[in-house]
Amino acid sequence: MTTVNLKAASVPVRETRLGSITGFTGTAEELVGQARKGCLKEKNRSFSQCLGCSTSNAACTLILIQDAAVISHGPVGCAGCLHEYAFTYRVNGVHRNVFEPTERRIFSTNMDERDTVYGGVQKLEDAIHEVHRRVHPKAIFVITTCASGIIGDDVETTANEAEDELGIPVVAVFCEGFRSKIWTSGFDAGYHGIARKLIKKAEKKQEDLINIVNFWGADFIGGWFKRLGLRANYLTPFATVEQIAASSEAVATMQVCATLGSYLGASLEQEFGVPEIKVSPPYGIVQTQRWFRELGRLTNRAEAVEVFLREEEEKWLPEIETLREKLKGKTAYVTAGASHGHSLLALLRELGMKPQGAAIFHHDPLYDNGEVAADTLQNVVNDYGDIKHYNVCNKQEFELVNVLNRLRPDILLARHGGMTLWGAKFGIPSLLIGDEHFGMGYQGLVQYGKRILDTMENDEFVKNFEKHAVNPYTKWWLEQDAYTFLEK
Amino acid sequence: MSGLIEQQRFMCSIGAMQSVVAIPRALPILHSGPGCGTMVAGFFERSTGYSGGYTAPCTNFSETEVIFGGVQKLENLIRHSYKVLDSDLQVVLTGCTASIVGDDVGQVVRQFVDEGKPIVYADTPGFKYTNYEAHSVIVNAIIDQYTDRFNEERKLKASLEPRDAKLVNLFASIPYQDPFWKGNLSEYKRLIEGIGLKVQILFGPHAQGVAEWQNIPQANFNVLISPWYGQDIVKHLEEKYDQPYFQFPYIPIGGNETTRFLRELALYANEHGAELDSGAVESFIKKEEETFYEEIDNLATFLLEFRYGLPGYVHILHDASYVLGMAKFLLHETGIVPKELFITDKTPEEYQQNILDISAGISDKKKIPLYFQPDAGLAQATILAANHEGRGLIIGSGWDKDVARKKNCDFLSASLPSPYRLVMTTGYAGYRGGLRLIEDIYNQALSTYR
């Protein structure tokens, strides 16, 4: 199976490319079984709340590139939340050796009603030139929106013409919100643009360079790699255009989250000959061992990896044991994006906790590399057994509220903003960890375990908050089955 | 002109869903693409209220609806919204997608109106207005489709109550777009009641929920505090209910301007039959001024003598109301001199001359350059190129922190987006707001000494 076609201007959304879905209720094993049999079927909801948008996820892969500029081609509102990435860049730069963070240059073509009638291409062309004049970036990305998509602006031709004139990559990134209910399709759109216009064919290989497709977490991996004689090439936040161009010179690509990096990993392998590590990322001991051994195999460092694992075990196992004793039998509920959510389930099981269930935003039956071994949910089920109440729910808060009210877990783990609030409103200790690297490896297990303990121990705030919290949900709704509005 | 905007400080039309969120127990329902609600929540940060942000029901327009229309989906959504969420008023807002494909939202909503539901709709595609303009669109939609129903019922009743000569409706800070809206509205309420009027502020925790909206036509007149946004509301009410309006064209901050506001308001009210006791009005003002100037008096030594450096001039990047109000206040009541000023709210051209006329009166002695510049990238370029003696202050949004650093200026974050600052019930309007603004500015300046 190949899903990568860099000759096409846009990448198909996950629903059509991978057969991904956003509605399922059952157990994890059932879901994996259906995916293997190829009979996964999307279910719609007759009530839904605000989802997310591909355009902001595409932006998330692009805005944090050090020396590029981003233009949102649409009404000004479609760039409204992008200032959040400017803040991230400033705050997290220090974790990635960007000590003097430059301002993020984020533009909107500010499409108005006249443009929706006569087209916005001229405005876009002017904008690209003006941005080039103001910023002198090494690359310009144009992200599309519902409005520019529906009226059919030829963004690709405009970008290509500007590229010829300006002599830098001008990349059209097609990420209209209405095209997909799976907003992670926006990651794919961003990476598609990067793969087709930024990454160059490798002239030489750098034998110690490993691509890491990630968000903006702290650099734990760099330290581990050092001990193995490897270097981390983080993609794409905080990278330079040049560094991204040279990612084809790496010897392997890993993802911290296959939901994020699926498409870029596959593109690098299929189009640039960089093999991808096709097992789940290193969360939990079983997976950490599997992952590092695969890394060792790909980089001819099998022995060094065994030494590394032994050292890590000696250092961290005693603490892990202590944590396991303290956390034994505690219940948890997880809400997160797909692959990282699976990783969190693995972490909970490693720590001896009982995941009561999960609300995971979508499900990809397979990732772009097509490998069954890369299915992060299947690996969790194989390693630790089934997860009951495994639901696929694209951030439908009303379903989460209903479930939490019923289950009352000892802790709610969330990966995305806006969800912990609902745990707290029911007095449930709730934890969001923004740094996706935080739980990796043996060290990550200890770090996560401590934070979970700490969150459950210090529940005074949520207990008080519960007494005063406002809840707009009806009593009727809280008594229904959580999946009442999901197609049968 | 490309129309390009860098570092936007406002949203598109659908950003005005925050005006719905600000009405106690009101529910926004979006007929829009899947990203609009979270985009709005992301712009405004920490401001989902009772049922905004992810909680808002949304049809999440997909390719199918783009082709076949989304009317049926919307009907289901609304029907189920009633089951899942409790609310006193529902406002359906349309995004770009629904408007471009031409869904007849009105027809869907009318069905629910016929069932007696308190529901209205507003056409708010992002390409049509800014959220400053769309705020009026939404308020007028509620007036026409909700308030008016109660007015009709009232007319049918035999014993028609006369309007309350002392009651006014206030239209001032735009909820959430003005980060100080809650504090400002509560100060306005305090002041307006202080001179003997009654006021419906309509938004926020100090408003009486939908009851105030039902009662809008019972007010004697409307009060608008704004140079331009919100004018469509008071003009609409003038036409619809024959309610006149009093306009104060910028946010009154501090002693001079708050007193001017209250005196002009009292005069207007009495010309319209409110029969306020002039003595009581003056004694309220006198007491307030005394309190205000006692603080200025105490502070004057510091302002005049602090020998390690305080800001002497200021650049303000904000909406028209704040730029005018802050510039007047800072020049006359703290001695900080306004230099190049930037109005970033995309003021429509028809209102610009009046704002320029007002700005010409900020000082009798000097001319202060004022620019209408929604493209804040260009505003910053002007600041970077400007050269002034002494220590400067920049009052703007979080975007301006870097410029302040480059220019070695003090920085106060006071407009959106404002990720470096938390605002809850702080207000800058009125006498109390003026003192708070002074505290914030000089605390920033003093915190640079360590």
PDB file of N, CA, C and O in Angstrom, chain A residues 397-423:
ATOM      1  N   GLU A 397     -17.697  16.738  23.791  1.00  0.00           N
ATOM      2  CA  GLU A 397     -17.681  16.987  25.226  1.00  0.00           C
ATOM      3  C   GLU A 397     -18.907  16.404  25.926  1.00  0.00           C
ATOM      4  O   GLU A 397     -18.811  15.889  27.033  1.00  0.00           O
ATOM      5  N   PHE A 398     -20.053  16.471  25.271  1.00  0.00           N
ATOM      6  CA  PHE A 398     -21.284  16.013  25.942  1.00  0.00           C
ATOM      7  C   PHE A 398     -21.222  14.525  26.250  1.00  0.00           C
ATOM      8  O   PHE A 398     -21.729  14.075  27.277  1.00  0.00           O
ATOM      9  N   GLU A 399     -20.562  13.768  25.389  1.00  0.00           N
ATOM     10  CA  GLU A 399     -20.410  12.330  25.648  1.00  0.00           C
ATOM     11  C   GLU A 399     -19.440  12.110  26.811  1.00  0.00           C
ATOM     12  O   GLU A 399     -19.685  11.283  27.697  1.00  0.00           O
ATOM     13  N   LEU A 400     -18.372  12.882  26.802  1.00  0.00           N
ATOM     14  CA  LEU A 400     -17.384  12.759  27.882  1.00  0.00           C
ATOM     15  C   LEU A 400     -18.014  13.093  29.232  1.00  0.00           C
ATOM     16  O   LEU A 400     -17.820  12.379  30.227  1.00  0.00           O
ATOM     17  N   VAL A 401     -18.787  14.169  29.254  1.00  0.00           N
ATOM     18  CA  VAL A 401     -19.444  14.596  30.493  1.00  0.00           C
ATOM     19  C   VAL A 401     -20.340  13.474  31.020  1.00  0.00           C
ATOM     20  O   VAL A 401     -20.322  13.134  32.201  1.00  0.00           O
ATOM     21  N   ASN A 402     -21.089  12.893  30.131  1.00  0.00           N
ATOM     22  CA  ASN A 402     -21.995  11.804  30.483  1.00  0.00           C
ATOM     23  C   ASN A 402     -21.219  10.620  31.082  1.00  0.00           C
ATOM     24  O   ASN A 402     -21.571  10.097  32.142  1.00  0.00           O
ATOM     25  N   VAL A 403     -20.143  10.236  30.400  1.00  0.00           N
ATOM     26  CA  VAL A 403     -19.346   9.088  30.850  1.00  0.00           C
ATOM     27  C   VAL A 403     -18.686   9.355  32.203  1.00  0.00           C
ATOM     28  O   VAL A 403     -18.713   8.517  33.102  1.00  0.00           O
ATOM     29  N   LEU A 404     -18.128  10.548  32.348  1.00  0.00           N
ATOM     30  CA  LEU A 404     -17.430  10.870  33.592  1.00  0.00           C
ATOM     31  C   LEU A 404     -18.383  10.879  34.772  1.00  0.00           C
ATOM     32  O   LEU A 404     -18.062  10.416  35.862  1.00  0.00           O
ATOM     33  N   ASN A 405     -19.571  11.400  34.538  1.00  0.00           N
ATOM     34  CA  ASN A 405     -20.578  11.444  35.585  1.00  0.00           C
ATOM     35  C   ASN A 405     -20.920  10.039  36.067  1.00  0.00           C
ATOM     36  O   ASN A 405     -21.202   9.807  37.238  1.00  0.00           O
ATOM     37  N   ARG A 406     -20.881   9.098  35.149  1.00  0.00           N
ATOM     38  CA  ARG A 406     -21.209   7.708  35.435  1.00  0.00           C
ATOM     39  C   ARG A 406     -20.038   6.974  36.091  1.00  0.00           C
ATOM     40  O   ARG A 406     -20.204   6.328  37.113  1.00  0.00           O
ATOM     41  N   LEU A 407     -18.858   7.103  35.481  1.00  0.00           N
ATOM     42  CA  LEU A 407     -17.723   6.279  35.905  1.00  0.00           C
ATOM     43  C   LEU A 407     -16.983   6.803  37.127  1.00  0.00           C
ATOM     44  O   LEU A 407     -16.464   6.020  37.915  1.00  0.00           O
ATOM     45  N   ARG A 408     -16.921   8.116  37.263  1.00  0.00           N
ATOM     46  CA  ARG A 408     -16.192   8.736  38.377  1.00  0.00           C
ATOM     47  C   ARG A 408     -14.835   8.068  38.630  1.00  0.00           C
ATOM     48  O   ARG A 408     -14.601   7.472  39.699  1.00  0.00           O
ATOM     49  N   PRO A 409     -13.944   8.120  37.666  1.00  0.00           N
ATOM     50  CA  PRO A 409     -12.628   7.493  37.856  1.00  0.00           C
ATOM     51  C   PRO A 409     -11.811   8.244  38.906  1.00  0.00           C
ATOM     52  O   PRO A 409     -12.153   9.375  39.267  1.00  0.00           O
ATOM     53  N   ASP A 410     -10.745   7.600  39.388  1.00  0.00           N
ATOM     54  CA  ASP A 410      -9.856   8.270  40.336  1.00  0.00           C
ATOM     55  C   ASP A 410      -9.099   9.416  39.678  1.00  0.00           C
ATOM     56  O   ASP A 410      -8.667  10.350  40.336  1.00  0.00           O
ATOM     57  N   ILE A 411      -8.903   9.288  38.356  1.00  0.00           N
ATOM     58  CA  ILE A 411      -8.218  10.379  37.644  1.00  0.00           C
ATOM     59  C   ILE A 411      -8.657  10.407  36.187  1.00  0.00           C
ATOM     60  O   ILE A 411      -8.968   9.365  35.592  1.00  0.00           O
ATOM     61  N   LEU A 412      -8.701  11.618  35.636  1.00  0.00           N
ATOM     62  CA  LEU A 412      -8.939  11.789  34.199  1.00  0.00           C
ATOM     63  C   LEU A 412      -7.634  12.257  33.566  1.00  0.00           C
ATOM     64  O   LEU A 412      -7.046  13.245  34.009  1.00  0.00           O
ATOM     65  N   LEU A 413      -7.196  11.536  32.545  1.00  0.00           N
ATOM     66  CA  LEU A 413      -6.019  11.968  31.800  1.00  0.00           C
ATOM     67  C   LEU A 413      -6.488  12.531  30.472  1.00  0.00           C
ATOM     68  O   LEU A 413      -7.230  11.869  29.742  1.00  0.00           O
ATOM     69  N   ALA A 414      -6.072  13.751  30.159  1.00  0.00           N
ATOM     70  CA  ALA A 414      -6.477  14.344  28.891  1.00  0.00           C
ATOM     71  C   ALA A 414      -5.246  14.833  28.155  1.00  0.00           C
ATOM     72  O   ALA A 414      -4.259  15.244  28.765  1.00  0.00           O
ATOM     73  N   ARG A 415      -5.333  14.773  26.866  1.00  0.00           N
ATOM     74  CA  ARG A 415      -4.200  15.211  26.064  1.00  0.00           C
ATOM     75  C   ARG A 415      -4.505  16.569  25.431  1.00  0.00           C
ATOM     76  O   ARG A 415      -3.627  17.294  25.022  1.00  0.00           O
ATOM     77  N   HIS A 416      -5.802  16.899  25.350  1.00  0.00           N
ATOM     78  CA  HIS A 416      -6.178  18.131  24.647  1.00  0.00           C
ATOM     79  C   HIS A 416      -6.898  19.112  25.551  1.00  0.00           C
ATOM     80  O   HIS A 416      -7.660  18.712  26.432  1.00  0.00           O
ATOM     81  N   GLY A 417      -6.661  20.376  25.291  1.00  0.00           N
ATOM     82  CA  GLY A 417      -7.245  21.445  26.092  1.00  0.00           C
ATOM     83  C   GLY A 417      -8.764  21.405  26.087  1.00  0.00           C
ATOM     84  O   GLY A 417      -9.379  20.935  25.149  1.00  0.00           O
ATOM     85  N   GLY A 418      -9.353  21.855  27.179  1.00  0.00           N
ATOM     86  CA  GLY A 418     -10.808  21.964  27.251  1.00  0.00           C
ATOM     87  C   GLY A 418     -11.490  20.770  27.895  1.00  0.00           C
ATOM     88  O   GLY A 418     -12.659  20.849  28.266  1.00  0.00           O
ATOM     89  N   MET A 419     -10.771  19.657  28.051  1.00  0.00           N
ATOM     90  CA  MET A 419     -11.428  18.442  28.534  1.00  0.00           C
ATOM     91  C   MET A 419     -11.287  18.243  30.052  1.00  0.00           C
ATOM     92  O   MET A 419     -12.185  17.711  30.690  1.00  0.00           O
ATOM     93  N   THR A 420     -10.162  18.648  30.603  1.00  0.00           N
ATOM     94  CA  THR A 420      -9.962  18.436  32.041  1.00  0.00           C
ATOM     95  C   THR A 420     -11.016  19.184  32.856  1.00  0.00           C
ATOM     96  O   THR A 420     -11.378  18.758  33.946  1.00  0.00           O
ATOM     97  N   LEU A 421     -11.522  20.279  32.302  1.00  0.00           N
ATOM     98  CA  LEU A 421     -12.534  21.072  32.988  1.00  0.00           C
ATOM     99  C   LEU A 421     -13.691  20.202  33.442  1.00  0.00           C
ATOM    100  O   LEU A 421     -14.220  20.366  34.543  1.00  0.00           O
ATOM    101  N   TRP A 422     -14.069  19.242  32.592  1.00  0.00           N
ATOM    102  CA  TRP A 422     -15.263  18.457  32.886  1.00  0.00           C
ATOM    103  C   TRP A 422     -14.994  17.381  33.927  1.00  0.00           C
ATOM    104  O   TRP A 422     -15.897  16.980  34.647  1.00  0.00           O
ATOM    105  N   GLY A 423     -13.754  16.943  34.015  1.00  0.00           N
ATOM    106  CA  GLY A 423     -13.402  16.073  35.128  1.00  0.00           C
ATOM    107  C   GLY A 423     -13.489  16.867  36.422  1.00  0.00           C
ATOM    108  O   GLY A 423     -14.141  16.461  37.390  1.00  0.00           O
TER     109      GLY A 423
END
